[in-house]
Amino acid sequence: MHEASIVQEIIDITTEQAKQNNAHKVLEVEITVGAGAMIETDLLSGAFDVMKNETMLEDATLKINKVNLKLHCLNCDKISESDRMVSMECPYCHSFETIIESGREMLINKIIAE
Amino acid sequence: MDIKDINIPILSKNIKEGETNKNIFESKGLLTINLISSPGSGKTTLLENIAPILNEQGFPCLVIEGDIATTRDAERISKKEIKCVQINTHGICHLESKMIRKAFEQLDIVNEKILFIENVGNLVCPAEFYLGEHEKIAILSVTEGEDKPEKYPLLFKESSCVLLTKVDLLPFLDLTEDIFISEIRKLNKKAPIFLMSKKDKSSYMEFIEWLIQKHLAIFGGER
């Protein structure tokens, strides 16, 4: 439930970037959220729609690209993918000796502004 | 206009603020510990019990208490004559680097060597926010059940040490310490696991020694 903190960061970073590019209005923000980032994207969108008011992002839409969590098993060397947070268990050999290869990221990729 | 390919990590500011915190903590000679657990696992009880022992051993502590509401934990800690400041997050489920810096500025530092940050009771969100700590520690009480590490894997995977508390209650549960240890070990092969109970003060000693060794490793000096 830390989506509001994430939205505040999105608004702050986007405003900063837009100002640096002499823009006065943001139309779209595109972000990537990994399945292992512990973020509920519906809640993120909801928070964005409320929190963007009275900022440069007031008329902006939030585009969310979800990416899978990739787990690399050190036991069988296979890589498994999941679109949600998992228990770290390899689905192939059931070992827990796994590392998260990717899918924990939360990035601002692109801003459309004028 | 399109501002493309910027790929800025959304939590980059918090990480940067956390690094600033870490520099400040190190300039004051403070080993900083971020304590994360669910509510009621015994974080405050742990601090009440270990702070006086650390003080006797020449490693006095400071505490930053994080809670959604009330100053009850800070009051408990202050009764033990430990310098403590309370952060009330008013609904936010975790602490962030900026909140820590603001609270830290209120502490009068003399010769303290360890700063404990008692995070908001929650196994999910606090694991996502770096505060500038040297060590992140997970606490699990036996009454929460052995399935919690697997259900909340990130915290247990990334902690540098796991504390299993309330072990005096094990005889009343259908669980053994071996079950807890093997469940934690599924996710974290390396972190030391310390078993403790407030009914047996000697159960804190191994963890206290671990903290002192961590301090000596960073700041040098002898006991």
XYZ file of C-alpha atoms in Angstrom:
337
model
C 0.000 0.000 0.000
C 2.752 2.488 -0.795
C 1.264 3.470 -4.159
C 0.615 7.079 -3.050
C 4.328 7.538 -2.265
C 5.203 6.152 -5.696
C 2.717 8.483 -7.426
C 4.165 11.491 -5.587
C 7.629 10.532 -6.867
C 6.272 10.138 -10.424
C 4.713 13.612 -10.244
C 7.876 15.192 -8.791
C 10.290 13.595 -11.273
C 8.013 14.287 -14.265
C 7.533 17.942 -13.259
C 11.289 18.350 -12.905
C 11.945 16.776 -16.308
C 9.213 18.808 -18.017
C 10.542 22.070 -16.572
C 14.059 21.220 -17.701
C 12.666 20.879 -21.211
C 10.739 24.152 -20.962
C 7.375 22.406 -21.135
C 4.367 23.780 -19.301
C 1.970 20.872 -19.544
C 2.420 17.094 -19.384
C 0.147 14.981 -21.597
C 1.398 11.483 -20.889
C 3.813 9.674 -18.604
C 4.911 6.180 -19.526
C 6.279 3.947 -16.798
C 7.464 0.369 -16.383
C 6.462 -1.636 -13.323
C 7.976 -5.035 -12.646
C 5.761 -7.803 -11.278
C 8.152 -8.015 -8.324
C 7.985 -4.304 -7.483
C 5.200 -4.949 -4.945
C 2.932 -2.409 -6.602
C -0.746 -2.828 -7.449
C -1.103 -1.015 -10.769
C -4.863 -0.384 -10.408
C -4.219 1.396 -7.121
C -1.363 3.296 -8.749
C -3.661 4.533 -11.538
C -6.349 5.480 -9.016
C -3.885 7.430 -6.880
C -2.470 9.141 -9.971
C -5.920 10.364 -11.067
C -6.483 11.994 -7.685
C -2.988 13.291 -6.982
C -2.310 14.847 -10.394
C -4.840 17.615 -9.758
C -3.362 21.102 -9.522
C -0.013 19.971 -10.933
C 1.531 20.154 -14.404
C 0.217 16.619 -14.888
C -3.423 17.576 -14.399
C -4.434 16.493 -17.932
C -1.885 13.695 -18.227
C -2.588 10.021 -18.656
C -0.458 7.398 -16.975
C 0.601 4.563 -19.249
C 1.812 1.530 -17.353
C 3.900 -1.193 -18.999
C 3.999 -4.274 -16.850
C 6.993 -6.571 -17.129
C 7.296 -10.086 -15.783
C 9.365 -11.194 -12.863
C 12.250 -13.378 -14.059
C 13.576 -15.915 -11.620
C 16.865 -17.659 -12.311
C 17.198 -21.018 -10.572
C 20.728 -21.727 -9.386
C 19.873 -25.385 -8.973
C 18.572 -26.302 -12.459
C 19.726 -23.114 -14.227
C 16.291 -22.537 -15.772
C 14.637 -19.144 -15.970
C 10.962 -18.872 -15.081
C 8.682 -15.912 -15.644
C 5.672 -14.763 -13.721
C 3.299 -11.839 -14.042
C 2.924 -11.662 -10.268
C 5.035 -11.834 -7.151
C 6.025 -15.422 -6.408
C 7.389 -17.277 -3.423
C 10.875 -17.635 -5.019
C 10.324 -21.326 -5.652
C 11.548 -22.633 -9.023
C 8.472 -24.068 -10.832
C 10.654 -26.691 -12.564
C 12.762 -28.258 -9.817
C 11.073 -26.680 -6.744
C 14.343 -25.364 -5.387
C 14.317 -22.066 -3.488
C 17.864 -21.325 -4.540
C 16.789 -18.670 -6.975
C 17.760 -15.135 -7.761
C 15.583 -12.403 -9.215
C 17.067 -11.619 -12.594
C 14.652 -8.789 -13.375
C 11.145 -7.615 -12.669
C 11.624 -5.502 -9.549
C 12.114 -2.279 -11.467
C 9.947 0.819 -11.454
C 11.008 3.313 -14.105
C 9.765 6.452 -15.799
C 10.478 5.749 -19.488
C 8.927 8.547 -21.441
C 7.134 11.849 -20.985
C 4.997 13.573 -23.602
C 4.691 17.272 -22.859
C 4.045 20.610 -24.538
C 7.432 17.186 -27.305
C 8.600 13.697 -26.357
C 11.115 13.270 -23.580
C 12.146 9.729 -24.448
C 14.335 6.988 -23.052
C 14.831 8.680 -19.727
C 14.422 5.481 -17.679
C 14.602 7.165 -14.309
C 14.044 4.804 -11.353
C 10.945 6.107 -9.592
C 12.511 5.591 -6.177
C 15.841 7.157 -7.170
C 15.301 10.218 -4.970
C 14.670 8.094 -1.925
C 17.832 6.098 -2.632
C 19.853 9.299 -3.049
C 18.459 10.722 0.197
C 19.283 7.377 1.813
C 22.907 7.640 0.688
C 23.075 11.141 2.192
C 21.687 9.698 5.441
C 24.312 6.966 5.412
C 27.122 9.522 5.051
C 25.727 11.490 7.984
C 25.392 8.341 10.134
C 28.961 7.298 9.325
C 30.336 10.773 10.068
C 28.835 10.368 13.567
C 30.229 6.846 13.950
C 26.777 5.239 13.975
C 26.055 1.717 12.812
C 22.471 1.959 11.540
C 19.979 -0.887 11.695
C 16.585 -0.986 9.956
C 14.254 -3.313 11.892
C 11.397 -4.703 9.816
C 8.607 -7.024 10.940
C 4.854 -7.356 11.238
C 3.079 -5.534 14.090
C 3.479 -7.226 17.455
C 6.523 -9.324 16.623
C 8.498 -7.718 19.430
C 10.584 -4.920 17.894
C 10.076 -2.503 20.784
C 10.506 -5.251 23.380
C 13.771 -6.216 21.702
C 15.058 -2.632 21.916
C 13.927 -2.254 25.540
C 15.938 -5.331 26.410
C 19.088 -4.984 24.318
C 19.713 -1.225 24.613
C 20.670 -1.346 28.321
C 23.044 -4.271 27.659
C 24.650 -2.489 24.681
C 25.048 0.589 26.864
C 26.868 -1.450 29.538
C 29.134 -2.876 26.854
C 30.149 0.591 25.669
C 27.835 0.747 22.632
C 25.050 3.159 23.570
C 22.077 3.428 21.204
C 19.688 5.882 19.664
C 16.228 4.918 18.429
C 13.959 6.310 15.718
C 10.442 4.922 16.184
C 8.151 4.693 13.189
C 4.425 4.237 13.712
C 1.257 5.187 11.918
C -0.120 6.776 15.093
C 0.632 7.271 18.806
C 3.870 7.810 20.730
C 3.452 4.643 22.803
C 6.627 2.951 21.533
C 8.744 6.074 22.016
C 7.396 6.380 25.566
C 8.374 2.761 26.305
C 11.890 3.311 24.943
C 12.354 6.663 26.703
C 11.505 5.004 30.045
C 14.691 2.963 29.603
C 16.625 6.252 29.353
C 17.430 5.688 25.692
C 17.385 8.723 23.398
C 14.451 8.279 21.087
C 12.430 10.248 18.563
C 9.033 9.263 17.207
C 7.885 9.559 13.602
C 4.128 9.337 13.039
C 3.459 8.520 9.397
C -0.320 9.237 9.639
C -1.356 6.339 7.487
C 1.757 5.738 5.417
C 2.804 2.112 5.731
C 6.595 2.559 5.679
C 9.378 5.040 6.471
C 11.259 7.015 3.795
C 14.754 8.499 3.807
C 13.616 12.099 4.182
C 11.513 11.298 7.255
C 14.546 9.644 8.833
C 16.764 12.686 8.263
C 14.220 15.050 9.787
C 13.834 12.816 12.843
C 17.583 12.258 13.145
C 18.170 16.018 13.350
C 16.133 16.058 16.564
C 18.455 13.599 18.299
C 21.212 14.906 20.520
C 24.185 12.716 19.681
C 26.972 12.483 22.231
C 28.811 9.174 22.136
C 26.179 6.800 20.752
C 27.353 4.054 18.451
C 24.229 2.343 17.137
C 21.103 3.869 15.620
C 18.080 1.594 15.476
C 15.248 2.498 13.130
C 12.087 0.677 14.146
C 10.099 0.650 10.924
C 6.285 0.645 10.702
C 4.991 -2.864 11.426
C 4.545 -4.321 7.931
C 6.335 -7.080 6.018
C 5.778 -5.646 2.536
C 6.278 -1.916 1.994
C 9.252 -1.172 4.303
C 11.328 -3.698 2.349
C 11.069 -1.441 -0.727
C 12.484 1.731 0.853
C 16.188 2.107 1.594
C 16.797 4.478 4.499
C 20.588 4.663 4.530
C 20.960 1.727 6.914
C 23.971 -0.564 7.101
C 21.903 -3.635 7.892
C 18.299 -4.606 7.265
C 17.021 -7.063 9.866
C 13.835 -9.137 9.673
C 12.076 -10.119 12.878
C 9.636 -13.017 13.003
C 7.820 -14.123 16.155
C 6.962 -17.798 16.449
C 3.246 -17.069 16.910
C 3.041 -15.602 13.382
C 3.608 -19.053 11.911
C 6.367 -20.648 9.881
C 4.854 -19.741 6.505
C 5.620 -16.022 6.678
C 9.092 -16.090 5.045
C 7.708 -17.860 1.969
C 4.705 -15.505 1.839
C 6.828 -12.357 2.153
C 10.006 -13.530 0.428
C 11.724 -10.266 -0.461
C 12.278 -9.148 3.098
C 13.616 -12.502 4.243
C 15.763 -12.899 1.145
C 17.424 -9.507 1.563
C 17.873 -9.306 5.318
C 21.386 -9.598 6.685
C 20.106 -11.277 9.836
C 16.816 -12.810 11.008
C 15.591 -12.682 14.598
C 13.154 -15.366 15.714
C 11.395 -13.984 18.786
C 9.072 -15.333 21.512
C 10.706 -18.776 21.298
C 9.548 -19.424 24.900
C 6.067 -19.893 23.386
C 7.137 -22.775 21.125
C 5.949 -25.457 23.601
C 2.395 -24.105 23.149
C 2.505 -24.347 19.344
C 2.589 -27.309 16.973
C 5.880 -26.000 15.619
C 9.543 -26.469 16.387
C 12.502 -24.140 16.012
C 13.852 -26.455 13.294
C 10.765 -25.830 11.150
C 11.244 -22.057 11.405
C 14.947 -22.314 10.628
C 14.418 -24.508 7.566
C 11.672 -22.182 6.266
C 13.956 -19.139 6.647
C 16.864 -21.066 5.117
C 14.786 -21.780 1.978
C 15.062 -18.070 1.195
C 18.271 -17.056 2.857
C 21.178 -19.443 3.192
C 23.644 -17.055 4.742
C 22.008 -14.698 7.215
C 22.532 -15.638 10.835
C 19.298 -16.590 12.609
C 19.140 -15.650 16.281
C 16.537 -17.235 18.555
C 15.416 -15.103 21.452
C 12.890 -14.608 24.221
C 12.413 -11.793 26.706
C 12.060 -14.437 29.421
C 15.723 -15.339 29.001
C 17.972 -12.293 28.786
C 20.969 -14.424 27.840
C 19.204 -15.243 24.546
C 20.008 -11.699 23.372
C 23.762 -12.026 23.765
C 24.636 -13.607 20.427
C 22.758 -10.898 18.544
C 24.399 -8.189 20.665
C 27.818 -9.616 19.813
C 26.860 -9.643 16.107
C 25.951 -5.931 16.321
C 29.200 -5.043 18.083
C 31.242 -6.945 15.488
C 29.392 -5.090 12.694
C 30.264 -1.774 14.351
C 33.921 -2.730 14.771
C 34.108 -3.895 11.147
C 32.979 -0.488 9.865
C 34.511 1.914 12.371
C 37.446 -0.064 13.745
C 38.541 0.113 17.361
C 38.502 -2.521 20.056
C 35.966 -3.654 22.605
